[in-house]
Tab-separated table of C-alpha atoms in Angstrom:
chain	number	residue	atom	x	y	z
A	1	MET	CA	93.754	81.958	81.088
A	2	ALA	CA	89.944	81.850	80.814
A	3	VAL	CA	88.603	78.645	82.341
A	4	VAL	CA	84.793	79.163	82.436
A	5	ASN	CA	82.126	80.894	80.371
A	6	LEU	CA	81.327	84.358	81.675
A	7	ASP	CA	77.596	83.792	82.147
A	8	VAL	CA	75.520	84.861	85.148
A	9	GLN	CA	75.792	81.512	86.921
A	10	SER	CA	79.581	81.426	86.601
A	11	VAL	CA	79.927	84.984	87.900
A	12	ILE	CA	77.844	84.190	90.986
A	13	ALA	CA	79.476	80.852	91.777
A	14	ALA	CA	82.598	80.025	89.800
A	15	ASP	CA	83.233	76.355	89.123
A	16	THR	CA	86.787	75.218	89.859
A	17	ALA	CA	86.452	71.862	88.076
A	18	ASN	CA	87.831	73.274	84.814
A	19	ARG	CA	90.805	74.746	86.643
A	20	ARG	CA	91.609	71.350	88.176
A	21	THR	CA	91.484	69.826	84.719
A	22	TRP	CA	93.845	72.487	83.374
A	23	GLU	CA	96.248	71.832	86.252
A	24	GLN	CA	96.498	68.166	85.316
A	25	VAL	CA	96.688	68.745	81.568
A	26	LEU	CA	99.325	71.490	81.814
A	27	THR	CA	101.470	69.535	84.279
A	28	ALA	CA	101.621	66.621	81.850
A	29	GLU	CA	102.153	68.816	78.770
A	30	ILE	CA	104.897	70.970	80.304
A	31	ASN	CA	106.893	67.924	81.377
A	32	ALA	CA	106.366	66.262	77.990
A	33	GLN	CA	107.725	69.346	76.219
A	34	TYR	CA	110.599	69.530	78.715
A	35	ARG	CA	111.663	65.940	78.041
A	36	LYS	CA	111.212	66.450	74.301
A	37	ALA	CA	113.459	69.528	74.297
A	38	PHE	CA	116.260	68.182	76.526
A	39	GLY	CA	116.033	64.434	75.928
A	40	ASN	CA	118.398	62.482	78.167
A	41	LYS	CA	119.635	65.713	79.740
A	42	ALA	CA	116.232	66.335	81.301
A	43	ASP	CA	116.627	66.062	85.039
A	44	GLY	CA	113.695	66.229	87.422
A	45	GLU	CA	110.312	67.638	86.417
A	46	TYR	CA	108.020	70.636	86.658
A	47	ALA	CA	105.284	70.778	89.265
A	48	LEU	CA	102.449	73.110	90.204
A	49	VAL	CA	103.491	75.542	92.935
A	50	SER	CA	100.159	77.316	93.406
A	51	SER	CA	96.976	78.257	91.553
A	52	GLU	CA	93.993	80.561	92.045
A	53	GLN	CA	90.876	81.500	90.128
A	54	LEU	CA	88.559	84.523	89.829
A	55	VAL	CA	85.542	83.399	87.772
A	56	GLY	CA	87.039	83.110	84.266
A	57	VAL	CA	90.608	84.141	85.129
A	58	ALA	CA	93.002	81.551	86.490
A	59	LEU	CA	96.674	81.833	87.372
A	60	LEU	CA	98.699	78.615	87.508
A	61	PHE	CA	102.336	78.838	88.556
A	62	PHE	CA	104.720	75.979	87.750
A	63	ALA	CA	108.393	75.576	88.630
A	64	HIS	CA	111.101	72.989	88.206
A	65	ASP	CA	111.648	70.925	91.326
A	66	ALA	CA	115.307	72.009	91.435
A	67	VAL	CA	114.128	75.588	92.048
A	68	PHE	CA	111.670	74.715	94.820
A	69	PRO	CA	114.119	75.352	97.698
A	70	ARG	CA	114.735	78.866	96.369
A	71	ILE	CA	111.034	79.838	96.278
A	72	HIS	CA	109.397	81.192	99.420
A	73	ASN	CA	106.760	83.647	100.672
A	74	VAL	CA	104.280	82.590	97.980
A	75	GLN	CA	100.890	84.316	98.159
A	76	MET	CA	97.959	84.611	95.756
A	77	VAL	CA	95.189	87.209	96.014
A	78	LYS	CA	92.143	88.231	93.961
A	79	HIS	CA	90.811	91.679	93.101
A	80	LYS	CA	87.388	92.289	91.519
A	81	THR	CA	86.640	95.224	89.235
A	82	GLY	CA	83.333	94.172	87.678
A	83	LEU	CA	80.233	96.168	88.735
A	84	SER	CA	82.381	98.668	90.668
A	85	GLY	CA	84.288	95.924	92.447
A	86	MET	CA	81.293	93.748	93.335
A	87	ALA	CA	81.534	91.136	90.565
A	88	GLY	CA	84.430	88.953	89.510
A	89	ASN	CA	83.680	88.837	85.793
A	90	LYS	CA	86.476	91.401	85.492
A	91	GLY	CA	89.515	91.800	87.725
A	92	CYS	CA	92.684	89.857	88.390
A	93	VAL	CA	94.434	87.056	90.182
A	94	ALA	CA	97.842	88.197	91.411
A	95	MET	CA	100.685	86.428	93.134
A	96	ASN	CA	103.956	87.436	94.705
A	97	LEU	CA	106.915	85.344	95.720
A	98	MET	CA	110.545	85.569	96.662
A	99	LEU	CA	113.053	83.800	94.431
A	100	ASP	CA	116.159	83.766	96.592
A	101	ASP	CA	116.277	87.448	97.628
A	102	THR	CA	114.390	88.875	94.630
A	103	SER	CA	110.705	89.819	94.840
A	104	ILE	CA	108.463	88.923	91.883
A	105	CYS	CA	104.824	89.769	91.178
A	106	ILE	CA	102.640	88.207	88.471
A	107	VAL	CA	99.197	89.609	87.582
A	108	ALA	CA	96.695	87.721	85.428
A	109	ALA	CA	94.155	90.391	84.488
A	110	HIS	CA	90.882	90.660	82.577
A	111	LEU	CA	89.910	94.282	81.924
A	112	ALA	CA	86.698	95.873	80.689
A	113	SER	CA	85.574	94.880	77.184
A	114	GLY	CA	84.102	96.969	74.360
A	115	THR	CA	85.864	98.968	71.680
A	116	SER	CA	84.898	102.375	73.090
A	117	ASN	CA	85.450	101.564	76.786
A	118	VAL	CA	89.025	102.782	76.971
A	119	ALA	CA	88.427	104.822	80.126
A	120	GLU	CA	86.872	101.796	81.846
A	121	ARG	CA	89.913	99.683	80.996
A	122	ASN	CA	92.219	102.373	82.331
A	123	SER	CA	90.136	102.527	85.507
A	124	ASP	CA	90.319	98.744	85.933
A	125	PHE	CA	94.091	98.875	85.566
A	126	HIS	CA	94.503	101.534	88.249
A	127	SER	CA	92.030	99.769	90.545
A	128	ILE	CA	94.084	96.582	90.308
A	129	ARG	CA	97.426	98.368	90.600
A	130	THR	CA	96.491	100.307	93.748
A	131	GLY	CA	93.899	97.969	95.266
A	132	THR	CA	95.754	94.655	95.109
A	133	ARG	CA	97.748	94.135	98.285
A	134	PHE	CA	99.861	91.349	99.636
A	135	ARG	CA	101.269	90.693	103.101
A	136	ARG	CA	102.333	93.778	105.036
A	137	GLY	CA	100.491	95.993	102.534
A	138	ARG	CA	102.883	95.454	99.640
A	139	HIS	CA	101.594	96.735	96.282
A	140	ILE	CA	102.194	95.349	92.795
A	141	ASP	CA	104.726	98.059	91.945
A	142	GLU	CA	106.732	97.376	95.112
A	143	HIS	CA	108.534	94.361	93.661
A	144	ASP	CA	111.848	93.956	91.900
A	145	TYR	CA	109.995	92.519	88.896
A	146	ALA	CA	106.315	92.723	87.925
A	147	PHE	CA	104.549	90.991	85.032
A	148	TRP	CA	101.041	91.681	83.733
A	149	LEU	CA	99.447	89.180	81.384
A	150	GLY	CA	95.993	88.292	80.136
A	151	ASP	CA	93.063	89.728	78.208
A	152	LEU	CA	93.672	93.454	78.643
A	153	ASN	CA	90.985	94.073	75.982
A	154	TYR	CA	92.543	97.140	74.302
A	155	ARG	CA	91.382	97.341	70.688
A	156	ILE	CA	92.383	98.674	67.263
A	157	GLU	CA	90.674	101.942	66.397
A	158	LEU	CA	90.093	101.264	62.698
A	159	PRO	CA	87.154	100.068	60.631
A	160	TYR	CA	86.953	96.319	60.187
A	161	ASP	CA	87.839	96.308	56.466
A	162	GLN	CA	90.888	98.545	56.877
A	163	ALA	CA	92.222	96.433	59.724
A	164	ARG	CA	91.758	93.231	57.732
A	165	ALA	CA	93.523	94.777	54.738
A	166	LEU	CA	96.572	95.779	56.799
A	167	ILE	CA	96.726	92.288	58.336
A	168	SER	CA	96.597	90.593	54.934
A	169	GLN	CA	99.425	92.858	53.765
A	170	ARG	CA	101.437	92.095	56.942
A	171	GLN	CA	101.557	95.825	57.722
A	172	LEU	CA	101.655	95.192	61.461
A	173	LYS	CA	103.578	98.362	62.334
A	174	SER	CA	100.998	100.476	60.525
A	175	LEU	CA	98.232	98.614	62.338
A	176	MET	CA	99.967	99.115	65.697
A	177	MET	CA	99.690	102.888	65.247
A	178	TYR	CA	95.967	102.508	65.993
A	179	ASP	CA	96.417	100.236	69.025
A	180	GLN	CA	94.636	101.698	72.060
A	181	LEU	CA	97.095	100.315	74.615
A	182	SER	CA	100.096	101.780	72.796
A	183	MET	CA	98.393	105.171	72.623
A	184	GLN	CA	97.374	105.099	76.290
A	185	MET	CA	100.907	104.161	77.350
A	186	ALA	CA	102.400	106.899	75.177
A	187	SER	CA	100.169	109.467	76.903
A	188	GLY	CA	101.198	108.144	80.320
A	189	LYS	CA	97.699	107.067	81.365
A	190	VAL	CA	98.464	103.391	82.068
A	191	PHE	CA	101.430	101.092	82.650
A	192	ARG	CA	103.937	103.770	83.547
A	193	GLY	CA	107.310	102.138	84.063
A	194	TYR	CA	106.286	99.026	82.106
A	195	GLN	CA	107.481	97.750	78.765
A	196	GLU	CA	106.314	95.332	76.116
A	197	ALA	CA	108.403	93.450	73.616
A	198	GLU	CA	107.931	94.379	69.971
A	199	ILE	CA	104.971	92.569	68.415
A	200	HIS	CA	105.660	90.556	65.254
A	201	PHE	CA	102.479	88.455	65.209
A	202	PRO	CA	98.969	89.271	63.902
A	203	PRO	CA	96.155	90.341	66.262
A	204	THR	CA	94.987	87.693	68.701
A	205	TYR	CA	91.224	88.448	68.722
A	206	LYS	CA	88.502	87.689	67.597
A	207	PHE	CA	88.221	84.384	65.678
A	208	ASP	CA	85.324	82.250	64.580
A	209	ASP	CA	84.962	79.161	66.768
A	210	GLY	CA	87.289	76.338	65.754
A	211	THR	CA	89.042	78.354	63.031
A	212	SER	CA	91.806	80.887	62.440
A	213	THR	CA	89.408	83.197	60.591
A	214	TYR	CA	88.710	86.604	62.062
A	215	ASP	CA	85.155	87.319	63.204
A	216	THR	CA	82.594	87.008	60.396
A	217	SER	CA	79.515	87.322	62.612
A	218	GLU	CA	77.082	90.221	62.485
A	219	LYS	CA	79.187	92.144	65.020
A	220	MET	CA	82.328	91.811	62.880
A	221	ARG	CA	84.644	92.778	65.722
A	222	VAL	CA	87.801	94.528	64.575
A	223	PRO	CA	90.884	92.256	64.915
A	224	SER	CA	92.920	93.489	67.905
A	225	TRP	CA	95.841	92.628	70.130
A	226	THR	CA	93.750	92.153	73.260
A	227	ASP	CA	96.126	89.606	74.823
A	228	ARG	CA	99.371	91.154	76.051
A	229	ILE	CA	102.321	90.618	78.383
A	230	MET	CA	103.819	93.670	80.105
A	231	TYR	CA	106.842	93.716	82.380
A	232	SER	CA	108.848	96.015	84.639
A	233	GLY	CA	112.230	95.600	86.273
A	234	ASN	CA	115.901	96.135	85.574
A	235	ASN	CA	117.578	94.309	82.716
A	236	VAL	CA	114.713	92.021	81.653
A	237	ARG	CA	115.649	90.203	78.435
A	238	VAL	CA	112.772	89.032	76.237
A	239	LEU	CA	113.936	86.008	74.286
A	240	GLU	CA	110.649	85.222	72.541
A	241	TYR	CA	107.225	86.868	72.228
A	242	TYR	CA	104.677	85.107	70.025
A	243	ARG	CA	101.149	83.739	69.786
A	244	ASP	CA	100.049	80.130	69.677
A	245	GLU	CA	97.816	78.897	66.878
A	246	ILE	CA	95.197	76.960	68.850
A	247	THR	CA	91.667	76.869	67.410
A	248	PHE	CA	89.447	75.936	70.365
A	249	SER	CA	89.079	79.560	71.527
A	250	ASP	CA	88.123	82.897	69.980
A	251	HIS	CA	91.526	84.171	71.233
A	252	LYS	CA	95.046	83.162	70.290
A	253	PRO	CA	97.097	82.896	73.502
A	254	VAL	CA	100.291	84.940	73.773
A	255	LEU	CA	103.500	83.451	75.157
A	256	ALA	CA	106.811	84.986	76.196
A	257	MET	CA	110.176	83.662	77.282
A	258	MET	CA	112.157	86.055	79.455
A	259	GLU	CA	115.241	86.043	81.616
A	260	PHE	CA	116.334	88.419	84.360
A	261	ASP	CA	118.871	88.669	87.149
A	262	VAL	CA	118.125	87.235	90.580
A	263	VAL	CA	119.860	88.437	93.727
A	264	SER	CA	121.015	85.669	96.026
A	265	VAL	CA	122.557	86.558	99.390
A	266	ASP	CA	124.918	84.133	101.126
A	267	LYS	CA	123.214	83.961	104.522
A	268	ALA	CA	126.215	82.409	106.308
A	269	GLN	CA	128.591	85.065	105.005
A	270	LYS	CA	126.083	87.791	105.848
A	271	ARG	CA	125.880	86.597	109.473
A	272	GLN	CA	129.680	86.444	109.655
A	273	ILE	CA	130.007	90.028	108.392
A	274	LEU	CA	127.375	91.227	110.854
A	275	ARG	CA	129.230	89.579	113.737
A	276	LYS	CA	132.481	91.286	112.718
A	277	LEU	CA	130.796	94.672	112.429
A	278	TYR	CA	129.093	94.181	115.787
A	279	ALA	CA	132.338	93.186	117.495
A	280	ARG	CA	134.244	96.064	115.895
A	281	ARG	CA	131.586	98.595	116.877
A	282	HIS	CA	131.354	97.464	120.483
A	283	GLY	CA	135.117	97.156	120.744
A	284	THR	CA	135.497	100.791	119.642
A	285	LEU	CA	132.919	101.917	122.189
A	286	ALA	CA	134.680	99.999	124.927
A	287	ASP	CA	138.069	101.541	124.023
A	288	THR	CA	136.584	105.042	123.951
A	289	ALA	CA	134.911	104.536	127.321
A	290	SER	CA	138.096	103.154	128.857
A	291	SER	CA	140.264	106.037	127.610
A	292	SER	CA	137.877	108.624	129.072
A	293	GLY	CA	137.674	106.915	132.447
A	294	VAL	CA	134.084	105.754	132.012
A	295	GLN	CA	133.442	102.274	133.310
A	296	SER	CA	130.010	101.821	131.731
A	297	LEU	CA	127.862	103.429	129.045
A	298	LYS	CA	126.007	106.467	130.260
A	299	SER	CA	122.248	106.749	130.072
A	300	VAL	CA	120.529	109.391	127.990
A	301	GLU	CA	119.738	111.431	131.091
A	302	GLN	CA	123.362	111.282	132.234
A	303	ARG	CA	124.591	112.497	128.841
A	304	LEU	CA	122.170	115.412	128.872
A	305	ILE	CA	123.253	116.476	132.367
A	306	ASP	CA	126.929	116.185	131.440
A	307	TRP	CA	126.376	118.290	128.356
A	308	ASP	CA	124.511	120.930	130.352
A	309	THR	CA	127.259	121.148	132.986
A	310	GLY	CA	130.030	121.133	130.357
A	311	SER	CA	131.611	117.931	131.675
A	312	ASP	CA	131.024	115.709	128.617
A	313	SER	CA	134.233	114.209	127.302
A	314	GLY	CA	133.293	115.359	123.815
A	315	LEU	CA	133.406	119.055	124.786
A	316	GLY	CA	137.132	119.274	125.256
A	317	ALA	CA	140.316	117.277	125.411
A	318	ASN	CA	141.279	115.363	128.577
A	319	LYS	CA	137.965	116.206	130.308
A	320	GLN	CA	136.728	113.580	132.716
A	321	VAL	CA	133.027	112.830	133.091
A	322	SER	CA	131.872	113.593	136.621
A	323	THR	CA	128.809	112.038	138.185
A	324	PRO	CA	126.383	114.843	139.113
A	325	GLN	CA	125.375	115.307	142.719
A	326	ILE	CA	121.758	115.258	143.818
A	327	SER	CA	122.027	118.941	144.659
A	328	GLN	CA	122.999	119.673	141.051
A	329	ILE	CA	119.988	117.763	139.705
A	330	ALA	CA	117.662	119.501	142.153
A	331	SER	CA	119.011	122.925	141.206
A	332	ILE	CA	118.453	122.205	137.527
A	333	ALA	CA	114.926	120.870	138.187
A	334	THR	CA	113.883	124.025	140.078
A	335	THR	CA	114.739	126.191	137.080
A	336	LEU	CA	112.598	124.179	134.693
A	337	PRO	CA	109.013	125.309	133.925
A	338	PRO	CA	106.071	123.161	135.054
A	339	PRO	CA	105.143	120.289	132.708
A	340	SER	CA	102.646	120.962	129.932
A	341	SER	CA	99.159	119.455	129.819
A	342	SER	CA	96.351	119.219	127.280
A	343	THR	CA	95.016	122.619	128.409
A	344	HIS	CA	98.117	124.523	129.404
A	345	ALA	CA	101.675	124.911	128.138
A	346	TRP	CA	104.660	126.674	129.665
A	347	TRP	CA	105.455	128.506	126.425
A	348	ASP	CA	102.069	130.275	126.746
A	349	ASP	CA	103.298	131.725	130.048
A	350	GLU	CA	106.481	132.954	128.397
A	351	GLN	CA	104.565	134.679	125.614
A	352	GLN	CA	102.092	136.165	128.065
A	353	GLN	CA	104.932	137.321	130.297
A	354	GLN	CA	106.456	139.267	127.423
A	355	SER	CA	103.152	140.924	126.512
A	356	ILE	CA	102.342	141.820	130.147
A	357	SER	CA	105.843	143.173	130.695
A	358	LYS	CA	105.443	145.537	127.780
A	359	ALA	CA	101.972	146.647	128.908
A	360	THR	CA	102.779	147.203	132.600
A	361	SER	CA	106.091	148.921	131.940
A	362	ARG	CA	104.207	151.809	130.376
A	363	PHE	CA	102.322	152.511	133.611
A	364	THR	CA	104.158	151.148	136.642
A	365	GLY	CA	107.407	149.735	135.275
A	366	ALA	CA	106.700	146.482	137.189
A	367	CYS	CA	106.031	142.971	135.954
A	368	PRO	CA	103.745	140.534	137.853
A	369	THR	CA	105.264	137.361	139.245
A	370	ARG	CA	104.683	133.885	137.855
A	371	ASN	CA	102.165	133.024	140.601
A	372	GLU	CA	100.231	136.222	139.975
A	373	ARG	CA	100.054	135.496	136.275
A	374	SER	CA	98.950	131.892	136.771
A	375	ASN	CA	96.227	132.931	139.212
A	376	SER	CA	94.863	135.735	137.053
A	377	ILE	CA	95.166	134.676	133.470
A	378	GLY	CA	96.386	131.075	133.518
A	379	ARG	CA	93.167	129.656	132.101
A	380	ALA	CA	93.021	132.064	129.185
A	381	PHE	CA	95.752	130.198	127.288
A	382	ILE	CA	95.818	126.524	126.362
A	383	ASN	CA	98.180	124.064	124.745
A	384	PRO	CA	97.846	124.552	120.956
A	385	PHE	CA	98.341	120.791	120.562
A	386	ALA	CA	95.301	119.889	122.717
A	387	LEU	CA	93.233	117.186	121.006
A	388	THR	CA	89.634	117.847	121.957
A	389	ILE	CA	89.339	121.340	123.464
A	390	SER	CA	89.507	124.369	121.200
A	391	ALA	CA	91.035	127.662	122.212
A	392	MET	CA	87.693	129.420	121.903
A	393	ALA	CA	85.808	126.992	124.108
A	394	SER	CA	88.443	126.615	126.827
A	395	SER	CA	87.719	129.981	128.470
A	396	ALA	CA	84.037	129.081	128.879
A	397	VAL	CA	84.663	125.645	130.425
A	398	SER	CA	85.878	125.228	133.947
A	399	PRO	CA	88.731	122.815	134.675
A	400	ALA	CA	86.371	120.531	136.562
A	401	THR	CA	84.028	120.096	133.605
A	402	GLN	CA	86.577	119.926	130.812
A	403	MET	CA	86.531	116.720	128.781
A	404	ARG	CA	89.568	114.493	128.863
A	405	PRO	CA	91.362	114.365	125.491
A	406	LYS	CA	91.176	111.098	123.616
A	407	PRO	CA	94.525	109.310	123.369
A	408	LEU	CA	96.272	109.122	120.035
A	409	VAL	CA	96.407	105.804	118.217
A	410	ASN	CA	99.643	104.018	118.985
A	411	ILE	CA	101.476	103.819	115.693
A	412	ILE	CA	103.522	100.941	117.028
A	413	ASP	CA	100.364	98.826	116.681
A	414	ASP	CA	100.417	99.312	112.893
A	415	PRO	CA	99.847	95.787	111.481
A	416	PHE	CA	102.119	96.602	108.556
A	417	ALA	CA	104.997	97.873	110.700
A	418	ASP	CA	108.405	96.201	110.611
A	419	ASP	CA	107.781	94.405	113.890
A	420	ALA	CA	105.406	92.103	111.990
A	421	ALA	CA	108.279	90.678	109.947
A	422	GLY	CA	108.660	87.691	112.215
A	423	LEU	CA	105.090	86.469	111.858
A	424	SER	CA	104.816	82.912	110.633
A	425	TRP	CA	102.972	82.057	107.430
A	426	GLU	CA	101.908	78.977	105.509
A	427	PRO	CA	102.446	78.661	101.737
A	428	ILE	CA	99.436	77.818	99.603
A	429	THR	CA	99.312	74.088	98.974
A	430	PRO	CA	98.027	73.144	95.495
A	431	MET	CA	95.054	70.784	95.501
């Protein structure tokens, strides 16, 4: 929906007064049509859930009050594509929401204009598709259902007279063969995974002001289906797809009625199933531990030691798990190599030991000890996973002057990680 003129002043500072007027007018009109269609069976009313505006593009979302309790996690965002993302004369307003347990995304877009600017329109589409993000970094395509609507601005690649002749003859299928959007989708350049219902109405652009006559100005713009509705998702049924015959705009708005399946999880039953699974799992663990003579769950270290000593109950039948003595742990520890650091790794010693053994066996048949190797050549080899010191520079830098490696970024601090799921949020309240 275009709500302001796309002049310089509107692009710099968009006026929201027109949007507020549309909110009031549409609320009244939707409820009037609802009561007219259902008469005495009409129960409740429709109300504005949320709205947002980017210069001339506005997205207004209405819902019946009976559905309100099922709607949650509503968010609206804006993405500019005009002047390489600096201006809002082109771009989109997008929203996502959860209806029960189904995620839905709606994108109201306005792409680059001009008959020959197909590449710019494609670029705007991909900028919106990849650049628009919602909470926790969710993209448009990461929803169960996604709907694109608005002035996508794709044109008919025919001369004006030929296009008008096909329209007058109602040869819409022949005219659609020259539709830029259809050709771009067929070549896989835009809207992969999306569909559009079959078009049975004449082009929606451009009309003389206040009339249903196609452009007769000096520019004589070729009639085109610039206004479209695209959708993605499983089993979407399009019941109606048509244009409205208003005359106060140079466009004819496009409308669609669709239905699709919504997943609704019974939260109480889900919790009950989880409790049963939890109890069954822990009951099995307790029975297994009791039958093997274990009074409590072993730690990871205990399991590793048991496995190494061959006393794990899983290694053979009727084997009891024995608690290791301190002497056993000490004996195992003395056989382990020293811990690795940012400049030295034990596997370097092993590799060097093999090479030295081969070299010295030719002359003396003896191999130097570990201490001899560490004293003589220990600094010549470094940990290949060191962060800031290269293998070439390490031999020229003494241990006292070596720089400390910078720590890695803790990936647990990722703001989009799953541990952010419990963060509270506030739905957008319509003005």
